[in-house]
Amino acid sequence: MDDLGVRRRKPIHDTATIPDQRPERSNFSGFKVVVGTCFTLFLAVAALLAAVWIFVDSPIEPLSFRYPDCPSLVGPLNLNDKLQHAEHLFEGKLVGAESIATIGDIFYTGTADGKIIKIDNGKLSTIATLGTPPCGQPEHEPNCGRPLGLCASALGKLFVVDAYLGVFEVDPNTGETAVLVPATLMVEGQKFGFLNDLTILDNGSKIYFTDSSSRWQRQHNCFLVMEGTCDGRLLEYDVNTKITHVLLSGLCFANGVELSPAEDHILVCETTMARIIRYYIKGKKKGQHEVFAENLPGLPDNISPSSFGGYWVGLATVRSREAFSIVDLLAPHPWLKKLMFKLFSQEFVMRFTSRHGLVLELGPDGHIRRSLHDASGTSVSSISEVCEHGFRIPWKMLECESCLFRFWYFLFACFLF
């Protein structure tokens, strides 16, 4: 106490810092926040997908199937850069060229606006128009027409199959057209939906053509592949009797068609199944069919003869062990395909297909003899057809993103091994 009787607090001389008594924040609490956020996002996405699944209709009713294991790019499939050295011809001038026919040194092809184009000495001219305008957009195709397969007979006649309008004979000199098989014709109780390719006997007496599907049209070809619909047909048109009948049905996207050199059988590309079917039209096996080539390293489009007695096959997209293949991934999962097309357009899904350009040459036995590649897809990313002519080969190619077909020209000599 001091003199006044006041008790004073004893001064504290210890200058040590008093520790903070607040509890430290646990790292576990931060982890719980992250987990909670992720779980909330998961529930939101799940709820969105559930709503899409319930309330949004899918344009396809996919089937489940499974491809064999993708082939490896070894042996005759070894990578090379042959297609990267292609010379581009008529770039931007031929839109939608799918197939080529030749009469002498004159080439003929069809374009996306329903025209038949003649290529003579490097000059382009329109000789016929199959449909009616307007043209130029996918929604115009059913009326405008979409010429796909072309074939010239040994007698110098030109035949064209239009995906929407039917099978035509076109006079290569005057441009006059005659409908041989109208698209409105019902054959054995089934309508045409997607007429695709054709070939003709040397004597011109019979035309063989494919109808890819009665359910899907050409503008929905991605749906046809992803759904796995197998309602494609191989048909025969008798030029003399004018009668059309079905040779083979149940094909999964019947596409390119070609006669054998002996004209005793027909080869049909079955695009969805990545294989080629042989159908006999003569001999002891007449009316029978078998697999000619299977588990191809891509989905075959058109097929044409090679000078070695075999066949050129253009691949619309590539499937191999060395790269991702969306068609192989989705094939056994119908629910995933249905959900994908509930969410995205077919144009968007097509962006995930391989841009690897690949051409095959098959031997007469169906085995791969050699292959031509552009693995980067910088020059050629998808092939519709190969047409060998003398020592030069015109190629047709589909640029998937721009939906434009163009021509490529190669010196055949550089491919000799």
Coordinates of C-alpha atoms in Angstrom, one line a residue:
M1 CA 0.0 0.0 0.0
D2 CA 1.1 3.6 -0.5
D3 CA 0.7 6.3 2.0
L4 CA -2.9 6.8 1.0
G5 CA -3.8 3.2 1.7
V6 CA -4.3 2.3 -2.0
R7 CA -3.2 -1.1 -3.0
R8 CA -1.2 -0.9 -6.3
R9 CA -0.8 -3.8 -8.7
K10 CA 2.7 -5.2 -8.8
P11 CA 4.3 -4.2 -12.1
I12 CA 4.9 -7.0 -14.5
H13 CA 8.5 -6.9 -15.7
D14 CA 8.2 -10.2 -17.7
T15 CA 8.1 -9.1 -21.4
A16 CA 7.4 -12.6 -22.8
T17 CA 4.7 -12.7 -25.5
I18 CA 1.4 -14.3 -24.4
P19 CA 0.5 -17.0 -26.9
D20 CA -2.7 -16.7 -29.1
Q21 CA -5.2 -19.0 -27.5
R22 CA -7.4 -19.2 -30.7
P23 CA -7.5 -22.7 -32.1
E24 CA -5.6 -23.2 -35.4
R25 CA -7.7 -23.8 -38.5
S26 CA -7.5 -27.5 -39.5
N27 CA -6.5 -28.5 -43.1
F28 CA -9.2 -31.1 -42.8
S29 CA -11.8 -28.4 -42.8
G30 CA -10.5 -27.1 -46.2
F31 CA -10.6 -30.6 -47.6
K32 CA -14.2 -30.9 -46.5
V33 CA -15.1 -27.7 -48.4
V34 CA -13.5 -29.0 -51.6
V35 CA -15.2 -32.3 -51.3
G36 CA -18.5 -30.6 -50.6
T37 CA -18.1 -28.4 -53.6
C38 CA -17.2 -31.2 -55.9
F39 CA -20.1 -33.3 -54.6
T40 CA -22.5 -30.4 -55.2
L41 CA -21.2 -30.0 -58.8
F42 CA -21.6 -33.8 -59.3
L43 CA -25.2 -33.7 -58.1
A44 CA -25.9 -30.7 -60.4
V45 CA -24.4 -32.4 -63.4
A46 CA -26.2 -35.6 -62.6
A47 CA -29.5 -33.8 -62.2
L48 CA -28.9 -32.1 -65.5
L49 CA -28.1 -35.3 -67.3
A50 CA -31.1 -37.0 -65.7
A51 CA -33.4 -34.2 -66.9
V52 CA -31.9 -34.4 -70.4
W53 CA -32.4 -38.2 -70.4
I54 CA -36.0 -37.9 -69.3
F55 CA -37.2 -34.8 -71.2
V56 CA -35.1 -34.6 -74.3
D57 CA -35.8 -37.0 -77.2
S58 CA -32.9 -38.9 -78.9
P59 CA -32.9 -38.9 -82.7
I60 CA -31.6 -42.5 -82.7
E61 CA -32.5 -45.8 -81.1
P62 CA -29.0 -47.3 -81.1
L63 CA -28.3 -51.0 -81.1
S64 CA -25.4 -52.7 -79.2
F65 CA -22.6 -54.3 -81.2
R66 CA -18.9 -54.7 -80.8
Y67 CA -16.1 -54.5 -83.3
P68 CA -13.2 -56.9 -83.2
D69 CA -10.0 -55.4 -81.7
C70 CA -8.7 -52.5 -83.9
P71 CA -6.0 -53.6 -86.3
S72 CA -2.4 -52.4 -85.7
L73 CA -0.8 -50.2 -88.4
V74 CA 2.0 -52.8 -89.2
G75 CA 3.0 -54.7 -92.2
P76 CA 1.1 -53.5 -95.3
L77 CA -0.6 -50.9 -93.0
N78 CA 2.8 -49.3 -92.0
L79 CA 2.5 -45.5 -91.7
N80 CA 3.8 -43.5 -94.6
D81 CA 3.3 -39.9 -95.9
K82 CA 2.2 -40.8 -99.5
L83 CA -1.0 -38.8 -99.2
Q84 CA 0.7 -35.7 -97.8
H85 CA 2.3 -35.2 -101.2
A86 CA -1.0 -35.0 -103.1
E87 CA -1.6 -32.2 -105.5
H88 CA -4.9 -30.5 -105.0
L89 CA -7.0 -29.9 -108.1
F90 CA -10.1 -27.7 -108.6
E91 CA -10.0 -26.7 -104.9
G92 CA -13.1 -24.9 -103.9
K93 CA -14.6 -25.4 -107.4
L94 CA -16.1 -28.9 -106.9
V95 CA -18.3 -29.0 -103.8
G96 CA -19.5 -32.5 -102.7
A97 CA -17.7 -34.6 -105.3
E98 CA -18.2 -38.2 -104.1
S99 CA -17.4 -40.4 -107.1
I100 CA -15.7 -40.3 -110.5
A101 CA -16.5 -42.0 -113.8
T102 CA -14.3 -41.9 -116.9
I103 CA -15.1 -42.1 -120.6
G104 CA -11.8 -42.1 -122.4
D105 CA -9.8 -39.2 -120.9
I106 CA -12.9 -37.3 -119.8
F107 CA -13.9 -37.4 -116.1
Y108 CA -17.4 -37.0 -114.7
T109 CA -18.5 -36.3 -111.1
G110 CA -21.5 -35.0 -109.2
T111 CA -21.6 -32.0 -106.8
A112 CA -23.6 -31.0 -103.8
D113 CA -25.9 -28.8 -105.8
G114 CA -27.3 -31.7 -107.8
K115 CA -25.1 -31.1 -110.9
I116 CA -23.2 -33.6 -113.1
I117 CA -19.8 -32.0 -114.0
K118 CA -17.6 -32.9 -116.9
I119 CA -13.8 -32.4 -116.6
D120 CA -12.2 -32.2 -120.0
N121 CA -8.6 -31.1 -120.4
G122 CA -8.7 -29.3 -117.1
K123 CA -11.9 -27.4 -117.8
L124 CA -15.2 -27.8 -115.8
S125 CA -18.6 -27.7 -117.4
T126 CA -22.1 -28.7 -116.2
I127 CA -23.8 -31.3 -118.4
A128 CA -26.9 -32.0 -116.4
T129 CA -28.9 -31.0 -113.3
L130 CA -30.9 -33.7 -111.6
G131 CA -33.0 -31.8 -109.0
T132 CA -34.7 -28.4 -108.6
P133 CA -33.4 -25.3 -106.8
P134 CA -32.8 -24.0 -104.2
C135 CA -29.5 -25.8 -103.6
G136 CA -26.4 -25.4 -101.5
Q137 CA -27.6 -26.3 -98.0
P138 CA -28.1 -29.8 -96.4
E139 CA -31.9 -29.1 -96.0
H140 CA -32.1 -28.5 -99.8
E141 CA -30.8 -31.9 -100.7
P142 CA -34.1 -33.8 -101.0
N143 CA -35.3 -31.5 -103.8
C144 CA -32.0 -30.3 -105.2
G145 CA -30.6 -33.8 -105.4
R146 CA -27.3 -35.2 -104.2
P147 CA -25.4 -37.3 -106.9
L148 CA -23.3 -39.9 -105.3
G149 CA -22.2 -42.9 -107.3
L150 CA -21.3 -42.6 -111.0
C151 CA -20.4 -45.3 -113.5
A152 CA -19.7 -45.4 -117.2
S153 CA -20.5 -48.5 -119.2
A154 CA -18.3 -50.1 -121.8
L155 CA -20.7 -48.7 -124.4
G156 CA -19.9 -45.1 -123.3
K157 CA -23.1 -44.5 -121.4
L158 CA -23.1 -42.6 -118.1
F159 CA -25.1 -43.8 -115.1
V160 CA -25.7 -41.8 -111.9
V161 CA -27.3 -42.7 -108.6
D162 CA -28.7 -39.7 -106.6
A163 CA -29.2 -40.2 -102.9
Y164 CA -32.7 -38.7 -103.0
L165 CA -34.0 -38.9 -106.6
G166 CA -33.1 -42.3 -107.9
V167 CA -31.0 -44.0 -110.6
F168 CA -30.4 -42.0 -113.8
E169 CA -28.9 -42.5 -117.3
V170 CA -27.2 -39.3 -118.4
D171 CA -26.2 -38.7 -122.0
P172 CA -22.5 -37.5 -121.7
N173 CA -22.8 -35.5 -124.9
T174 CA -26.2 -33.9 -124.8
G175 CA -26.8 -34.0 -121.0
E176 CA -30.3 -35.5 -121.4
T177 CA -31.4 -37.5 -118.4
A178 CA -33.7 -40.4 -118.0
V179 CA -34.9 -41.9 -114.7
L180 CA -34.4 -45.6 -114.6
V181 CA -35.3 -46.3 -111.0
P182 CA -37.3 -43.5 -109.3
A183 CA -36.7 -42.9 -105.6
T184 CA -40.4 -43.2 -105.0
L185 CA -40.4 -46.9 -106.1
M186 CA -41.2 -49.5 -103.4
V187 CA -39.2 -52.7 -103.9
E188 CA -40.4 -55.8 -102.1
G189 CA -42.3 -53.6 -99.6
Q190 CA -39.5 -51.3 -98.6
K191 CA -38.9 -47.7 -99.7
F192 CA -35.6 -46.2 -100.7
G193 CA -34.1 -43.9 -98.2
F194 CA -30.4 -43.4 -99.1
L195 CA -29.4 -44.5 -102.5
N196 CA -25.6 -44.6 -102.7
D197 CA -23.5 -46.3 -105.3
L198 CA -23.8 -48.4 -108.5
T199 CA -21.9 -50.5 -111.0
I200 CA -22.9 -52.0 -114.3
L201 CA -22.2 -55.1 -116.4
D202 CA -19.9 -54.5 -119.4
N203 CA -22.8 -55.3 -121.8
G204 CA -25.0 -52.8 -120.0
S205 CA -27.8 -55.3 -119.4
K206 CA -27.9 -55.0 -115.6
I207 CA -27.2 -52.3 -113.0
Y208 CA -26.3 -53.1 -109.4
F209 CA -26.8 -50.4 -106.8
T210 CA -27.0 -49.9 -103.0
D211 CA -29.6 -48.4 -100.8
S212 CA -27.8 -47.6 -97.5
S213 CA -31.0 -47.4 -95.4
S214 CA -34.7 -46.9 -95.6
R215 CA -34.7 -45.2 -92.2
W216 CA -32.0 -42.6 -92.6
Q217 CA -31.2 -40.2 -95.5
R218 CA -27.8 -39.1 -96.6
Q219 CA -27.8 -35.9 -94.6
H220 CA -28.1 -38.1 -91.5
N221 CA -25.4 -40.6 -92.3
C222 CA -23.8 -40.2 -88.9
F223 CA -27.0 -41.3 -87.2
L224 CA -27.0 -44.4 -89.5
V225 CA -23.5 -45.4 -88.3
M226 CA -24.0 -44.7 -84.6
E227 CA -27.4 -46.3 -84.5
G228 CA -26.2 -49.5 -86.1
T229 CA -29.2 -49.8 -88.3
C230 CA -29.0 -52.8 -90.6
D231 CA -31.7 -52.2 -93.3
G232 CA -29.3 -51.6 -96.2
R233 CA -29.8 -53.5 -99.5
L234 CA -28.0 -54.5 -102.7
L235 CA -30.4 -54.3 -105.6
E236 CA -30.4 -55.3 -109.3
Y237 CA -32.0 -53.3 -112.1
D238 CA -32.6 -55.2 -115.4
V239 CA -32.2 -52.7 -118.2
N240 CA -34.3 -54.8 -120.6
T241 CA -37.2 -55.7 -118.4
K242 CA -37.0 -52.5 -116.3
I243 CA -37.6 -54.7 -113.2
T244 CA -35.8 -54.0 -109.9
H245 CA -35.4 -56.6 -107.2
V246 CA -33.4 -57.1 -104.0
L247 CA -30.3 -59.4 -104.1
L248 CA -29.2 -58.9 -100.5
S249 CA -30.8 -57.2 -97.5
G250 CA -29.9 -56.6 -93.8
L251 CA -26.7 -54.7 -94.6
C252 CA -25.4 -52.2 -92.1
F253 CA -24.9 -49.1 -94.2
A254 CA -24.6 -50.6 -97.7
N255 CA -22.2 -48.2 -99.4
G256 CA -19.7 -48.6 -102.3
V257 CA -20.3 -51.4 -104.8
E258 CA -18.0 -53.0 -107.4
L259 CA -18.1 -55.9 -109.9
S260 CA -15.2 -58.4 -110.0
P261 CA -13.2 -58.5 -113.2
A262 CA -14.9 -61.7 -114.2
E263 CA -18.3 -60.3 -113.3
D264 CA -19.1 -63.4 -111.3
H265 CA -19.5 -61.6 -107.9
I266 CA -20.2 -58.1 -106.5
L267 CA -18.4 -56.5 -103.6
V268 CA -20.4 -54.3 -101.2
C269 CA -18.9 -52.0 -98.6
E270 CA -20.7 -52.4 -95.3
T271 CA -19.6 -49.2 -93.7
T272 CA -20.9 -49.5 -90.2
M273 CA -19.3 -52.9 -89.7
A274 CA -15.9 -52.0 -91.2
R275 CA -16.1 -54.8 -93.7
I276 CA -16.8 -55.8 -97.3
I277 CA -19.3 -58.4 -98.4
R278 CA -19.0 -60.6 -101.5
Y279 CA -22.3 -61.6 -103.3
Y280 CA -22.1 -64.1 -106.1
I281 CA -24.2 -63.5 -109.2
K282 CA -22.8 -66.4 -111.3
G283 CA -21.5 -69.9 -110.8
K284 CA -22.2 -72.6 -108.2
K285 CA -22.4 -70.0 -105.4
K286 CA -24.9 -67.8 -107.2
G287 CA -27.2 -66.1 -104.7
Q288 CA -24.8 -66.7 -101.8
H289 CA -22.7 -64.2 -99.9
E290 CA -19.7 -64.2 -97.6
V291 CA -17.3 -61.8 -95.9
F292 CA -14.6 -60.6 -98.3
A293 CA -12.6 -58.4 -96.0
E294 CA -13.3 -57.7 -92.3
N295 CA -12.0 -55.7 -89.4
L296 CA -10.7 -53.0 -91.7
P297 CA -8.7 -50.2 -90.2
G298 CA -11.5 -47.8 -90.8
L299 CA -15.0 -47.4 -92.2
P300 CA -15.1 -48.1 -96.0
D301 CA -16.8 -45.7 -98.3
N302 CA -16.4 -46.6 -102.0
I303 CA -14.5 -49.4 -103.7
S304 CA -13.0 -49.4 -107.2
P305 CA -10.7 -51.6 -109.3
S306 CA -6.9 -51.3 -109.2
S307 CA -4.5 -52.1 -112.1
F308 CA -3.1 -55.0 -110.0
G309 CA -6.3 -57.0 -110.2
G310 CA -7.4 -55.9 -106.7
Y311 CA -9.4 -53.0 -105.4
W312 CA -8.9 -49.5 -104.0
V313 CA -10.9 -48.7 -100.9
G314 CA -11.3 -45.2 -99.5
L315 CA -11.9 -44.9 -95.7
A316 CA -14.3 -42.3 -94.3
T317 CA -12.6 -42.5 -90.9
V318 CA -9.8 -44.6 -89.4
R319 CA -9.8 -47.0 -86.5
S320 CA -6.5 -48.5 -85.2
R321 CA -4.9 -49.5 -82.0
E322 CA -2.5 -46.6 -82.2
A323 CA -5.3 -43.9 -82.0
F324 CA -8.6 -43.2 -80.3
S325 CA -11.6 -44.5 -82.2
I326 CA -15.0 -43.0 -81.2
V327 CA -16.9 -45.6 -83.2
D328 CA -15.2 -48.5 -81.3
L329 CA -15.8 -46.8 -78.0
L330 CA -19.5 -46.2 -78.5
A331 CA -20.5 -49.3 -80.4
P332 CA -21.3 -51.5 -77.3
H333 CA -23.0 -48.7 -75.3
P334 CA -26.4 -47.8 -76.7
W335 CA -27.3 -45.6 -73.7
L336 CA -24.1 -43.6 -74.2
K337 CA -24.8 -43.0 -77.9
K338 CA -28.4 -42.0 -77.1
L339 CA -27.3 -39.6 -74.4
M340 CA -24.6 -38.1 -76.7
F341 CA -27.1 -37.3 -79.4
K342 CA -29.5 -35.9 -76.9
L343 CA -26.8 -33.4 -76.0
F344 CA -25.0 -32.8 -79.3
S345 CA -25.6 -32.5 -83.0
Q346 CA -24.1 -35.1 -85.4
E347 CA -21.8 -32.3 -86.8
F348 CA -20.3 -31.9 -83.3
V349 CA -19.9 -35.6 -82.8
M350 CA -18.1 -35.9 -86.2
R351 CA -15.4 -33.7 -84.8
F352 CA -14.2 -36.5 -82.7
T353 CA -13.6 -38.9 -85.6
S354 CA -10.1 -39.5 -86.7
R355 CA -8.6 -37.1 -89.3
H356 CA -6.1 -39.7 -90.4
G357 CA -6.4 -40.0 -94.2
L358 CA -6.1 -43.6 -95.4
V359 CA -6.5 -45.5 -98.6
L360 CA -6.2 -49.3 -98.9
E361 CA -5.4 -51.5 -101.9
L362 CA -6.9 -55.0 -101.4
G363 CA -5.8 -58.0 -103.3
P364 CA -8.3 -60.3 -105.2
D365 CA -8.4 -62.4 -102.0
G366 CA -9.5 -59.5 -99.8
H367 CA -6.2 -59.1 -98.0
I368 CA -4.6 -55.7 -97.7
R369 CA -1.8 -55.3 -100.2
R370 CA -0.7 -51.8 -99.3
S371 CA -1.8 -48.6 -97.8
L372 CA -1.4 -44.8 -98.4
H373 CA -1.5 -42.5 -95.4
D374 CA -1.8 -38.9 -94.2
A375 CA -1.7 -39.6 -90.5
S376 CA -1.8 -35.8 -89.7
G377 CA -4.8 -35.2 -91.9
T378 CA -3.2 -31.9 -93.1
S379 CA -3.6 -32.7 -96.8
V380 CA -6.2 -35.5 -96.9
S381 CA -8.3 -36.4 -93.9
S382 CA -11.1 -38.6 -95.3
I383 CA -11.4 -40.4 -98.6
S384 CA -14.6 -41.2 -100.4
E385 CA -13.3 -42.9 -103.5
V386 CA -10.2 -43.7 -105.6
C387 CA -10.3 -43.8 -109.4
E388 CA -7.1 -45.1 -111.1
H389 CA -6.8 -43.8 -114.6
G390 CA -3.6 -44.7 -116.6
F391 CA -0.7 -43.6 -114.6
R392 CA -2.6 -41.0 -112.6
I393 CA -5.1 -41.4 -109.8
P394 CA -7.8 -38.8 -109.0
W395 CA -9.0 -39.0 -105.5
K396 CA -12.1 -37.7 -103.9
M397 CA -11.9 -36.5 -100.3
L398 CA -14.4 -35.3 -97.8
E399 CA -13.3 -32.5 -95.5
C400 CA -15.5 -33.3 -92.5
E401 CA -15.4 -29.9 -90.8
S402 CA -16.3 -27.9 -93.9
C403 CA -18.4 -30.7 -95.5
L404 CA -16.7 -30.0 -98.8
F405 CA -15.4 -32.6 -101.2
R406 CA -12.3 -31.8 -103.2
F407 CA -10.1 -33.5 -105.8
W408 CA -6.6 -34.7 -105.2
Y409 CA -4.2 -35.8 -108.0
F410 CA -1.3 -38.2 -107.6
L411 CA 1.4 -39.5 -109.9
F412 CA 0.8 -43.3 -109.8
A413 CA 4.5 -44.0 -110.4
C414 CA 5.5 -42.7 -107.0
F415 CA 3.4 -45.4 -105.3
L416 CA 5.2 -48.4 -107.0
F417 CA 7.0 -50.5 -104.4

